[in-house]
Coordinates of C-alpha atoms and ligand atoms in Angstrom, one line a residue:
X668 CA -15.7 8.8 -61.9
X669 CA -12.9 11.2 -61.7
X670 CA -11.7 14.2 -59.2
X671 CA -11.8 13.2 -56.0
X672 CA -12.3 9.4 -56.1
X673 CA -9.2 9.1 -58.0
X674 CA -7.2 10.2 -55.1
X675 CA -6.0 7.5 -53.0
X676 CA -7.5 7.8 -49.3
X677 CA -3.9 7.8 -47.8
X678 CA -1.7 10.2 -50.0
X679 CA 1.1 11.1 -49.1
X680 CA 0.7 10.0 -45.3
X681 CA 2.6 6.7 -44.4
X682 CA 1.2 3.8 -42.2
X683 CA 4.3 2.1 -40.3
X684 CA 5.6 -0.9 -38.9
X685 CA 3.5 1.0 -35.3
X686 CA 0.6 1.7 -36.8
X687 CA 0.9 5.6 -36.6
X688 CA 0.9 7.8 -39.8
X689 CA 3.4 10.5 -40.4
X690 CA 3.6 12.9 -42.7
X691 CA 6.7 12.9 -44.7
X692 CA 7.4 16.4 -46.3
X693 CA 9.1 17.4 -49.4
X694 CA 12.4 17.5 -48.2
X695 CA 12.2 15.4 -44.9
X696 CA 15.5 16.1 -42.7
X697 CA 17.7 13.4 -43.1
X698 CA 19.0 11.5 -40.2
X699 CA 22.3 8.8 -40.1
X700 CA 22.2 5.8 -38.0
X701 CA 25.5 3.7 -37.6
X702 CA 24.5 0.0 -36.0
X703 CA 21.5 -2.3 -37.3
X704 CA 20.8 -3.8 -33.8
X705 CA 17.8 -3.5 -31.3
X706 CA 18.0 0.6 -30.7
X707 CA 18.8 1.6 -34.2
X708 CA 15.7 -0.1 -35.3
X709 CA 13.4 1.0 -32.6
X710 CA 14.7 4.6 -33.4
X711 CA 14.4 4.1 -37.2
X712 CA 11.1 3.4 -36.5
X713 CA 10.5 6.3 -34.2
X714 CA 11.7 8.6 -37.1
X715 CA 10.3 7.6 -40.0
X716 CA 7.0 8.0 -38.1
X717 CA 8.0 11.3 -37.2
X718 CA 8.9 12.7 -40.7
X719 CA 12.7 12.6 -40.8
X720 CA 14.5 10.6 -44.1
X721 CA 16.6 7.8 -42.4
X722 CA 19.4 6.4 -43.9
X723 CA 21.4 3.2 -41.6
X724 CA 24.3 2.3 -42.1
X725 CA 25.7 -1.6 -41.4
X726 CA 28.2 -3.8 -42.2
X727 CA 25.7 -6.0 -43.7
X728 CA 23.2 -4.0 -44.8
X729 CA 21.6 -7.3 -47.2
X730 CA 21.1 -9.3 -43.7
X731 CA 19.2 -6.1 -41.6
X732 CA 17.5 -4.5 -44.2
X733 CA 14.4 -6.7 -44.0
X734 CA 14.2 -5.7 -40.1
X735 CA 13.9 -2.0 -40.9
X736 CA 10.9 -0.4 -41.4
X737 CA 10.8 0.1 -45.1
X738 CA 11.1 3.7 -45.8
X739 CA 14.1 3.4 -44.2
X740 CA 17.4 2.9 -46.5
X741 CA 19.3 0.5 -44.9
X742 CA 23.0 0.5 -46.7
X743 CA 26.9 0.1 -45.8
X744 CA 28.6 2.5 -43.3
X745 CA 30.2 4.6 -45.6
X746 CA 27.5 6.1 -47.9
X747 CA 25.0 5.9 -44.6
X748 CA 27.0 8.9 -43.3
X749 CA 28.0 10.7 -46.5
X750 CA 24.8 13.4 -46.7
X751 CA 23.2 13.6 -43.2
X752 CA 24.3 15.7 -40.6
X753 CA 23.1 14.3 -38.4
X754 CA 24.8 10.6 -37.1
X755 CA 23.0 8.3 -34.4
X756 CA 26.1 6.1 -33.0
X757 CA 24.1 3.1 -32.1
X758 CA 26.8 0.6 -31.2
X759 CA 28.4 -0.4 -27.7
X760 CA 31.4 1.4 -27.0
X761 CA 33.8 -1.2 -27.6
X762 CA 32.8 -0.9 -31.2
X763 CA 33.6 2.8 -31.4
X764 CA 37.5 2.1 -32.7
X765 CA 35.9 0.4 -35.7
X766 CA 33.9 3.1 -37.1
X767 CA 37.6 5.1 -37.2
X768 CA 37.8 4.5 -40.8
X769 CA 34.4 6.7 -41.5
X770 CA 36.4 9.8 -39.8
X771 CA 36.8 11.9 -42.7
X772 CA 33.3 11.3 -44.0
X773 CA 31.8 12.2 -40.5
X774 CA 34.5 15.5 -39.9
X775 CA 32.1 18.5 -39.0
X776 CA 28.6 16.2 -38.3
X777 CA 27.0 16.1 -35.4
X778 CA 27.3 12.5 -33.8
X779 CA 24.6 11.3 -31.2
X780 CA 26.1 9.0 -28.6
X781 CA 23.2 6.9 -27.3
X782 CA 25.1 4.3 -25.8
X783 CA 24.8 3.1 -22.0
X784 CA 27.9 1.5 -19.6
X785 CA 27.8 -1.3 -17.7
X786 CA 28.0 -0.9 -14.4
X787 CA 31.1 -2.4 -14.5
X788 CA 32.5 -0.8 -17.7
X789 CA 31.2 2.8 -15.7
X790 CA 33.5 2.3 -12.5
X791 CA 36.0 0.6 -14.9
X792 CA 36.5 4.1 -17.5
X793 CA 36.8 7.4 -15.7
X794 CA 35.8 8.8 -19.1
X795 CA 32.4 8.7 -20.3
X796 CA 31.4 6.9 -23.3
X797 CA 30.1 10.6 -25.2
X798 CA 34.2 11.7 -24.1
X799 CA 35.5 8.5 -25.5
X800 CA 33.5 9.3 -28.4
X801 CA 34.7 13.0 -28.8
X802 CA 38.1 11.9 -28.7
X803 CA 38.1 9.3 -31.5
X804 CA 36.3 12.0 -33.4
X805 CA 37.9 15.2 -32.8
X806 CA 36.2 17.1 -35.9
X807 CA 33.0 16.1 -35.3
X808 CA 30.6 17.5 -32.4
X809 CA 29.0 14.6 -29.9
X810 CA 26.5 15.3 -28.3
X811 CA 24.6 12.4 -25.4
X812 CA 21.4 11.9 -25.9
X813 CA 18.4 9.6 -25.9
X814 CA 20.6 6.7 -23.6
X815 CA 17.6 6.9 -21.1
X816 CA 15.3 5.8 -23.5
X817 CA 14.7 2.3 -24.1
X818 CA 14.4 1.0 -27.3
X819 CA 10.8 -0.3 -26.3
X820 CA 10.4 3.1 -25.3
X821 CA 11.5 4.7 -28.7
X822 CA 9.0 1.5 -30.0
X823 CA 5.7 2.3 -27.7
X824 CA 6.4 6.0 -28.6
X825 CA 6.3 8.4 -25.3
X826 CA 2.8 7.5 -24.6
X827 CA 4.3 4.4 -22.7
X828 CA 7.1 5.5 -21.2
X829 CA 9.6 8.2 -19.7
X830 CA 9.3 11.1 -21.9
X831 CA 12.5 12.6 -20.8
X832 CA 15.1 13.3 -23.3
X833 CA 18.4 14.4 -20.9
X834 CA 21.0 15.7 -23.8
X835 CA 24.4 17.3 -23.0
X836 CA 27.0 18.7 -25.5
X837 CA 30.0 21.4 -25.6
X838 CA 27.9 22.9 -28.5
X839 CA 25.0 24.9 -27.8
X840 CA 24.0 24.4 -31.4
X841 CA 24.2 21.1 -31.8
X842 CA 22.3 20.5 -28.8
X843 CA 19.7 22.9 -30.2
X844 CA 19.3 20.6 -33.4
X845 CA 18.8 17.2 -31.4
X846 CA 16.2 19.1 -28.6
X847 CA 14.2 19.9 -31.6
X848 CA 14.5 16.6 -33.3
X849 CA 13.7 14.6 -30.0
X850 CA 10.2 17.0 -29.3
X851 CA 9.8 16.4 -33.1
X852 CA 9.7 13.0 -31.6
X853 CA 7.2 13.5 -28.8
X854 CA 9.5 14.0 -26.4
X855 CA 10.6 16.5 -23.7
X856 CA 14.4 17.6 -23.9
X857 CA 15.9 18.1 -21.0
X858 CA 19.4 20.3 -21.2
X859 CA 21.7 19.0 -18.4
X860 CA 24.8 20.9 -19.8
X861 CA 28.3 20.2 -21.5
X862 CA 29.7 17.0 -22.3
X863 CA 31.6 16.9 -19.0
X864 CA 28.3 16.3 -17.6
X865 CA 27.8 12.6 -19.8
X866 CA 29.1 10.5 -16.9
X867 CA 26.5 11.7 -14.8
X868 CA 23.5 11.4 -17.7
X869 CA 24.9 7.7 -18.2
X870 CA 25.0 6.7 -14.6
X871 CA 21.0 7.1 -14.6
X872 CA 20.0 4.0 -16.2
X873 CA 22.2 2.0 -13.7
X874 CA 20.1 3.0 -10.9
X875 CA 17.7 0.5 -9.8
X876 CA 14.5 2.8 -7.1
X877 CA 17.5 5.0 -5.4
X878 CA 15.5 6.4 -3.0
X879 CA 14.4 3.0 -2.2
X880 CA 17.6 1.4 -0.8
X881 CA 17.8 2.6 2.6
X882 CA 13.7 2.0 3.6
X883 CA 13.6 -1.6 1.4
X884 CA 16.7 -2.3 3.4
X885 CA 14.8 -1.3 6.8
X886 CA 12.2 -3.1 6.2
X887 CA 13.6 -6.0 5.2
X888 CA 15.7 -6.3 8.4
X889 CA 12.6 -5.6 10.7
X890 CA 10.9 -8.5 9.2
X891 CA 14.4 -10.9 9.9
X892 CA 14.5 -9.8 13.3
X893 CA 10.7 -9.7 13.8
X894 CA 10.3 -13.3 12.5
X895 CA 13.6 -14.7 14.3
X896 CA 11.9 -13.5 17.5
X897 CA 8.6 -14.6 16.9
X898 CA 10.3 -17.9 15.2
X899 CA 11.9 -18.5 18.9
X900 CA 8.1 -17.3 21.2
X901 CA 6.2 -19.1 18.5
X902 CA 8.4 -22.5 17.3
X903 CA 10.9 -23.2 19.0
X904 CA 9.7 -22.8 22.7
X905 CA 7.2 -25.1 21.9
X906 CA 9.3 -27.7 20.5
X907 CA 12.2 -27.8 23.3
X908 CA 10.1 -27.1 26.6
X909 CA 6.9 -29.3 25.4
X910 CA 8.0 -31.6 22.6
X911 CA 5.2 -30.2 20.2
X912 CA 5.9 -29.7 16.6
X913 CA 5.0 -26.7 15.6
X914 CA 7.2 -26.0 12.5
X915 CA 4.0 -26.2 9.9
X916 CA 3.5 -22.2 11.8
X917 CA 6.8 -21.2 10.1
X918 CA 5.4 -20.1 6.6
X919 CA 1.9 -18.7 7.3
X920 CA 1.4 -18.3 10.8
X921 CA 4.7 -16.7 12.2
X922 CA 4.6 -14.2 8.9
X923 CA 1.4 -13.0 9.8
X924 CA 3.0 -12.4 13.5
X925 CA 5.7 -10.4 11.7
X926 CA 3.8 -8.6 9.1
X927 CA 1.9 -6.1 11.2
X928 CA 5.0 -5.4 13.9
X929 CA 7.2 -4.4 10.7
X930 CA 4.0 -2.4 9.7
X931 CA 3.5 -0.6 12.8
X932 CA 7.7 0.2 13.6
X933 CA 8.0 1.7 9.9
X934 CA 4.6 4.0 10.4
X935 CA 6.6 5.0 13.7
X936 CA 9.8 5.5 11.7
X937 CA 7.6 8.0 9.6
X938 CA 7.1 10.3 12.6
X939 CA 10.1 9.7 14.6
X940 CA 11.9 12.1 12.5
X941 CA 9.6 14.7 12.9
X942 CA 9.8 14.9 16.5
X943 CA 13.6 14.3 16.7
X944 CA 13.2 17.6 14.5
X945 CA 10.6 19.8 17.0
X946 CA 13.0 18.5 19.7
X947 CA 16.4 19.9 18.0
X948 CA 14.6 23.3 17.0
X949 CA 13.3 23.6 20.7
X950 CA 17.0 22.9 21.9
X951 CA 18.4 25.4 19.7
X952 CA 16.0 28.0 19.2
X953 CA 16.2 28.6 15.9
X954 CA 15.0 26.8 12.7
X955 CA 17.8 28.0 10.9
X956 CA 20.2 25.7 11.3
X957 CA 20.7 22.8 9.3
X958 CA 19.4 19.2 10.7
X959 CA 22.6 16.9 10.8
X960 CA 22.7 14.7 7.9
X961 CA 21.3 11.4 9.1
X962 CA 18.2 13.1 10.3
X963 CA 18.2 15.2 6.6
X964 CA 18.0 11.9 5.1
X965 CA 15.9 10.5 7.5
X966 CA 13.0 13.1 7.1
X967 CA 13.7 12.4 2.9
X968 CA 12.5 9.2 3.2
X969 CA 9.2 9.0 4.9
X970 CA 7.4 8.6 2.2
X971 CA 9.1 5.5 1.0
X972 CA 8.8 4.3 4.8
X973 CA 5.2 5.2 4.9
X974 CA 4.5 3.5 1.4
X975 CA 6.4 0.1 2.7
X976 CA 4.6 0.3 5.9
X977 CA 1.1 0.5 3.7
X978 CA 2.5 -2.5 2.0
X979 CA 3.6 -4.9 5.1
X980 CA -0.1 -3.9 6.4
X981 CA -1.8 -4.8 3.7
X982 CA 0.1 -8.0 3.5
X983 CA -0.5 -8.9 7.0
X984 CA -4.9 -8.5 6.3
X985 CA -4.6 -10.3 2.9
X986 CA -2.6 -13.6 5.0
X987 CA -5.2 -12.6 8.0
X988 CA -7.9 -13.6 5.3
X989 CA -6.0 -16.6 4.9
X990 CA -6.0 -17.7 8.3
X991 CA -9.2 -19.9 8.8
X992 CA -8.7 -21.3 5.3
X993 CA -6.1 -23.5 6.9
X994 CA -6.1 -27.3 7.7
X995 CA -4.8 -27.1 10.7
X996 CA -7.6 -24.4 11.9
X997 CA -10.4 -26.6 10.9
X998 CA -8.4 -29.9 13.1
X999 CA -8.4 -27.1 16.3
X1000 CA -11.7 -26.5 15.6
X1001 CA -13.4 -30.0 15.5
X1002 CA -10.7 -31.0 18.4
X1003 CA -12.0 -28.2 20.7
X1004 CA -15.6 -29.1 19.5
X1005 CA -15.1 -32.3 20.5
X1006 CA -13.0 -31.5 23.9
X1007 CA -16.8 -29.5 24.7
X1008 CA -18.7 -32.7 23.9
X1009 CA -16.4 -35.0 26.5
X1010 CA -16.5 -32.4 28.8
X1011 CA -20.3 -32.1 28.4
X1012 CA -20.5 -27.9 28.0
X1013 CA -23.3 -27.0 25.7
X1014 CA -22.1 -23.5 24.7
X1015 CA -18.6 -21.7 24.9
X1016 CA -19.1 -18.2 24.9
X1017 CA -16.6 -16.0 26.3
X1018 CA -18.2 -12.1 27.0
X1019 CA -14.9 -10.7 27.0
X1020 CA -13.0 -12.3 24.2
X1021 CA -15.9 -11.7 21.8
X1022 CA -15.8 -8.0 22.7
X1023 CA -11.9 -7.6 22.7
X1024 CA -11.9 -9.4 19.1
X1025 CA -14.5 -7.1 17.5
X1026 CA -13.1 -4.2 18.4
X1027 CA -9.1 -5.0 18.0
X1028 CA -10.9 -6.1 14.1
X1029 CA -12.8 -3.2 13.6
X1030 CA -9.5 -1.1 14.9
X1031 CA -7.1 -2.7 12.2
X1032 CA -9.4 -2.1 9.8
X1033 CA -9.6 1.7 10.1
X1034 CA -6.3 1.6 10.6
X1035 CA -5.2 0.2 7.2
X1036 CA -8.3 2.4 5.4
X1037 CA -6.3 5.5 6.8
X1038 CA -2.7 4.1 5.6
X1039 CA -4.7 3.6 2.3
X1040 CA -5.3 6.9 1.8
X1041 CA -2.0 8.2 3.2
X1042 CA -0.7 6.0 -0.2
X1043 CA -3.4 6.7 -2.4
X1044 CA -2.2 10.9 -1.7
X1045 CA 1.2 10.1 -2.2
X1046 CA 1.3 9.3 -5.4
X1047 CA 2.1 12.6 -8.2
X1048 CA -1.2 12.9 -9.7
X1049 CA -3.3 13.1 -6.5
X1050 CA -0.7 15.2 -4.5
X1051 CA -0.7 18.0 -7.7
X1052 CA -3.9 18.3 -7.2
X1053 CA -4.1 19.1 -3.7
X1054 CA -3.1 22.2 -1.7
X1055 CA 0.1 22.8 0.6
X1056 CA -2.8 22.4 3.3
X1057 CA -4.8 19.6 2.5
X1058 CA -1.2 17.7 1.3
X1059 CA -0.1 18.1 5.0
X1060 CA -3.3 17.5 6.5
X1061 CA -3.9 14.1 5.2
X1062 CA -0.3 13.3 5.5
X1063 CA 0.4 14.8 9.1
X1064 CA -2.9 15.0 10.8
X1065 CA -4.5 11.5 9.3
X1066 CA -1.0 10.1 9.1
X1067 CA -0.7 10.6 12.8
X1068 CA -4.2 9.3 13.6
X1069 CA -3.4 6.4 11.9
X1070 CA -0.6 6.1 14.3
X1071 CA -3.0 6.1 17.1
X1072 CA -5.8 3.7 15.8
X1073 CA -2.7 1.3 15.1
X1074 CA -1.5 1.2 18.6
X1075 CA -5.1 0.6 19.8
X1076 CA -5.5 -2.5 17.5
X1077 CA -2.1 -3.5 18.8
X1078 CA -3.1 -3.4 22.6
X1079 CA -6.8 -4.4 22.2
X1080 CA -4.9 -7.2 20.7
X1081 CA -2.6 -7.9 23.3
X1082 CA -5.0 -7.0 26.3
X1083 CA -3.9 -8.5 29.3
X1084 CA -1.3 -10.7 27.8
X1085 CA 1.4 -8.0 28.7
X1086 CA 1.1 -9.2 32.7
X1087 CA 0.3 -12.8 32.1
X1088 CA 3.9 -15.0 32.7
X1089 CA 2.4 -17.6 30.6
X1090 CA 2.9 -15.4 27.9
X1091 CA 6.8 -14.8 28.9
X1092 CA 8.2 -17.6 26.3
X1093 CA 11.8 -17.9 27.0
X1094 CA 11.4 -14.9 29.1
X1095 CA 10.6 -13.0 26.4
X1096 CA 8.1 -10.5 26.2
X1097 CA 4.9 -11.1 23.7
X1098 CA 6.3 -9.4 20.2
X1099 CA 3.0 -6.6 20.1
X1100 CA 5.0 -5.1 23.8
X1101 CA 8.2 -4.2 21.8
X1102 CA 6.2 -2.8 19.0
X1103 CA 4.6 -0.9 21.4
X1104 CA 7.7 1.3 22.9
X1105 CA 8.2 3.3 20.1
X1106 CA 4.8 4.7 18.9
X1107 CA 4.1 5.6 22.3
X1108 CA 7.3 7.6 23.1
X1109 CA 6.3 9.6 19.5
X1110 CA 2.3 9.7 21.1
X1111 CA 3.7 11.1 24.5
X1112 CA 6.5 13.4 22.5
X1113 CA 3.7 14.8 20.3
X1114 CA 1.6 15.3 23.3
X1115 CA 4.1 17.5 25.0
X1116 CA 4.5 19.4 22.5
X1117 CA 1.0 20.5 22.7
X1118 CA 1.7 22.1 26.1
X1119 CA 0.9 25.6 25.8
X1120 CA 3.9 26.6 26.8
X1121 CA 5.9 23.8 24.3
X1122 CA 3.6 24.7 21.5
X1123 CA 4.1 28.5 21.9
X1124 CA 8.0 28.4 21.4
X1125 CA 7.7 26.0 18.8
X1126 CA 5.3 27.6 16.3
X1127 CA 7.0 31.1 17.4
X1128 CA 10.7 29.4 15.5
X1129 CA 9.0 27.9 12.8
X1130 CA 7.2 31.3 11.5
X1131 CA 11.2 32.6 11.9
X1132 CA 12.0 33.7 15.9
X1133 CA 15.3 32.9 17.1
X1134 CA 16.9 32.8 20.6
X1135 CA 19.2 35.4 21.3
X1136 CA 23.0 34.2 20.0
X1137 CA 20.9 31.1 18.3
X1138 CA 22.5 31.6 15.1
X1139 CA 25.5 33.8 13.9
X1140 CA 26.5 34.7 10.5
X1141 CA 29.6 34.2 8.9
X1142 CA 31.4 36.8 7.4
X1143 CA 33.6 35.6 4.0
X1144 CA 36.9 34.3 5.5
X1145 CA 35.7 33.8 8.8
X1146 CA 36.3 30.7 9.7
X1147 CA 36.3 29.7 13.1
X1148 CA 32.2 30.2 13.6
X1149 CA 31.6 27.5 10.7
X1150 CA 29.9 25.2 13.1
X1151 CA 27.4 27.8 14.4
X1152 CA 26.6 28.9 10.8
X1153 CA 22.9 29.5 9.7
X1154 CA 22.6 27.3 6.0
X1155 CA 19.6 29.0 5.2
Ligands
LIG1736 P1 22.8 -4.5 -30.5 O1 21.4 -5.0 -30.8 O2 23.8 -5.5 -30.1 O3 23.3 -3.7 -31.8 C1 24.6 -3.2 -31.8 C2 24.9 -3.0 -33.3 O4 26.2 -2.5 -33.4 C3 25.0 -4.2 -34.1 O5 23.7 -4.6 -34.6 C4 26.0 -3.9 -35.2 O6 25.3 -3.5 -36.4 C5 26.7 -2.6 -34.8 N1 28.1 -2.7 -34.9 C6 28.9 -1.8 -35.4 N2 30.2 -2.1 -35.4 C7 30.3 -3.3 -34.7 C8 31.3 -4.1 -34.4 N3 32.6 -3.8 -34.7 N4 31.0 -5.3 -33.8 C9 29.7 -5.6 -33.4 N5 28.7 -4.8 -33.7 C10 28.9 -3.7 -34.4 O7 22.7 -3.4 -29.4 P2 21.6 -2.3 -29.1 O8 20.7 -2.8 -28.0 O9 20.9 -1.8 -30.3 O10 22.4 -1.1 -28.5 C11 23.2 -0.2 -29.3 C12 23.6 1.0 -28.5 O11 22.4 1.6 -28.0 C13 24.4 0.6 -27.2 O12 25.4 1.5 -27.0 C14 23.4 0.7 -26.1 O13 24.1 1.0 -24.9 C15 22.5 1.8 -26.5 N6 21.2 1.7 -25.9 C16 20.4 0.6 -26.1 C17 19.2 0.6 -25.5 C18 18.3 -0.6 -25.7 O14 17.2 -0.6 -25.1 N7 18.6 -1.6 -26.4 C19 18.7 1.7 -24.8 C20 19.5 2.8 -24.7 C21 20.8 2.8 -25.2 P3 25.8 -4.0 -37.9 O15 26.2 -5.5 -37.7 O16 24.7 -3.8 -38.8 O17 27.0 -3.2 -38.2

């Protein structure tokens, strides 16, 4: 048998340490790499499976060699960086002084500063780490890229991970070069400039959820406040007016007071804005006119408050779930069962209580199906593939009638308790009353605004009218009207 069968099934295609085969061509473009650690092999990887010749460089090459994948050369510093133009600089910054003695073999290559500050090291150097680079090497042309990229990233290969390459460099050219090597790569350059701008492209991977901060913090100090109140109704009244220990509530019980409160303020946070907005564009008559910055940022971040909202409400119906599967419900079961026996009633039954109870359920349960689908539509993939309409439909229209089945859970579940003084621990109101104030001010606001006469004037400024002298433009140099100026 000859012809065919003699060829061997994989030729000249390559099977790596990933699994994925790569074609390596004649005269594969070779690529330096300075540093043996945990990034220079994930990229060496990443390279060799995407048909570029790699050549690292270490200061013991005989100890990393074995780590590399093997079509990689793995040698010492110096004849790593003699033919490629190409340089990866994967060490920390502090290491950069020690590559100093590879400057002439690296004058006129383009070196690829990968390297991420600590935070620390970040506020510490006003100079970025791609600047520092630059200046060690004045003959050569840096260029940052690829720090946003993990090395389990570079690993995974972009299927499993941000495919965002951000790369910024003094030389057009040179940036060229690495925006075609990273999409030889699979992934998506993304040109954010000159090298002035590698402070900025290094600050990203020190941000933990940005956009998070503000709402996480929110929340987090409606649930202190929330559960310090209920703590005090709940606990505490308890224990100093009637002697009865009820500290076993604190973990279960008194959360599952707090959940749904935190729950319902936040959804009301989500629409506050909105009307705060109506209101100010009614006041001035205009829509041009910028918002002042707290209600800018406000209006941001109402889909992080709406997401945690979802959250605290689904929290509260998992531990609601949880709630008869406790010991302590079964002992005030069998002792109320047994109160009925020695008080010889056959059958407690009460009309009212049954009635308020299926309902305020079957209430909290809508409720939470329509904050579902307010989540499920905020995320990317479902919102691209909805329309401008339909987006603000679900998110205004259902988002506000979710408003409204929550606050009639919340007072089928407080029912008459508002005007009972039993119910006045401490003098203090039952928690579901202070929950209450806010959705109903954004109800009654919303309402109004429906007035003919409201409604009218508001949809005539959104679709552009202006009051007469609403807004006044600014001619350049004059300065004095800066206050009334349009930012539109
Ligand atoms: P690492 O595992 O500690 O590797 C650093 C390498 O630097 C060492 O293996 C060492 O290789 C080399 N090196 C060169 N001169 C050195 C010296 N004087 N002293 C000590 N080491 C020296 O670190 P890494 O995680 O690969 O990170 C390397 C760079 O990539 C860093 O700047 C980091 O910020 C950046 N980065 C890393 C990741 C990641 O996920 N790991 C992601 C983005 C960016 P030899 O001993 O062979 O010379």
């Amino acid at each position: 048998m000859s012809g065919e069968m003699d060829k061997p099934l994989i030729s000249r295609r390559l099977v790596d340490s990933d699994g994925s085969l790569a074609e390596v061509p004649k005269e594969a473009p070779k690529v330096g790499i300075l540093g043996s650690g945990d990034f220079a092999r994930s990229l060496a990887t990443r390279l060799v499976g995407s048909g570029f010749s790699v050549v690292v460089g270490s200061r013991n090459p005989k100890r990393t060699a074995g780590l590399f994948p093997s079509l990689a050369q793995v040698t010492f510093q110096e004849e790593a960086v003699s033919s490629p133009e190409v340089i990866f600089v994967a060490v920390f910054r502090e290491h950069y002084s020690s590559l100093c003695s590879l400057a002439d073999q690296l004058a006129g290559k383009i070196l690829v500063d990968v390297s991420n500050p600590t935070e620390k090291e970040h506020l510490q150097h006003r100079q970025s780490n791609a600047e520092y680079l630059a200046s060690l090497f004045p003959a050569c042309t840096v260029v940052k890229a690829f720090n946003v990229i993990s090395a389990w990233a570079l690993q995974a290969g972009p299927r499993d991970g941000n495919r965002q390459v951000l790369i910024c460099s003094d030389q057009p050219e040179a940036k060229r070069t690495i925006s075609e090597m990273a999409r030889a790569m699979g992934f998506t350059p993304l040109d954010m400039g000159s090298l002035a701008s590698a402070r900025e492209v290094e600050a990203i991977p020190l941000r933990l959820l940005p956009s998070w901060k503000v709402p996480t913090l929110l929340a987090l100090g409606l649930f202190v406040c929330f559960y310090t109140y209920n703590f005090i109704r709940d606990v505490l009244q308890p224990y100093i007016r009637k002697d009865e220990n009820k500290f076993y509530k604190m973990p279960l019980s008194v959360v599952n007071t707090t959940l749904p409160c935190v729950a319902y303020v936040l959804l009301s946070l989500v629409y506050l804005p909105g009307v705060l907005a109506a209101a100010l564009q009614l006041r001035r008559g205009t829509k041009y006119q910028r918002f002042p910055d707290w209600l800018d940022h406000w209006l941001q971040h109402r889909k992080q408050i709406g997401l945690l909202s979802f959250f605290f409400a689904m929290l509260h119906a998992l531990y609601s779930f949880c709630l008869p599967l406790r010991r302590s419900h079964r002992y005030d079961l069998v002792n109320l069962a047994v109160k009925q026996v020695l008080a010889n009633k056959s059958r407690l039954w009460a009309e009212e209580e049954v009635w308020r109870m299926e309902i305020y359920l079957s209430l909290g349960v809508l409720a939470l199906g329509m904050l579902s689908l307010l989540a499920v539509t905020s995320l990317p993939s479902i919102a691209n593939s909805l329309n401008w309409k339909e987006f603000s439909f679900v998110q205004s229209t259902l988002g506000f009638v979710a408003l409204i089945l929550s606050t009639m859970h919340t007072l089928t579940y407080g029912w008459t308790r508002a005007f009972e003084e039993n119910h006045y621990k401490f003098y203090l109101p039952p928690t579901f009353t202070l929950t209450l104030l806010l959705p109903c001010v954004i109800i009654l606001a919303k309402g109004l605004f429906l007035l003919p006469c409201l409604n009218r004037r508001l949809t005539k400024i959104r679709r552009g009218w202006e009051k007469d002298g609403a807004v006044k433009f600014m001619l350049p140099g004059d300065h004095t009207q800066g206050e009334k100026t349009s930012h539109v």
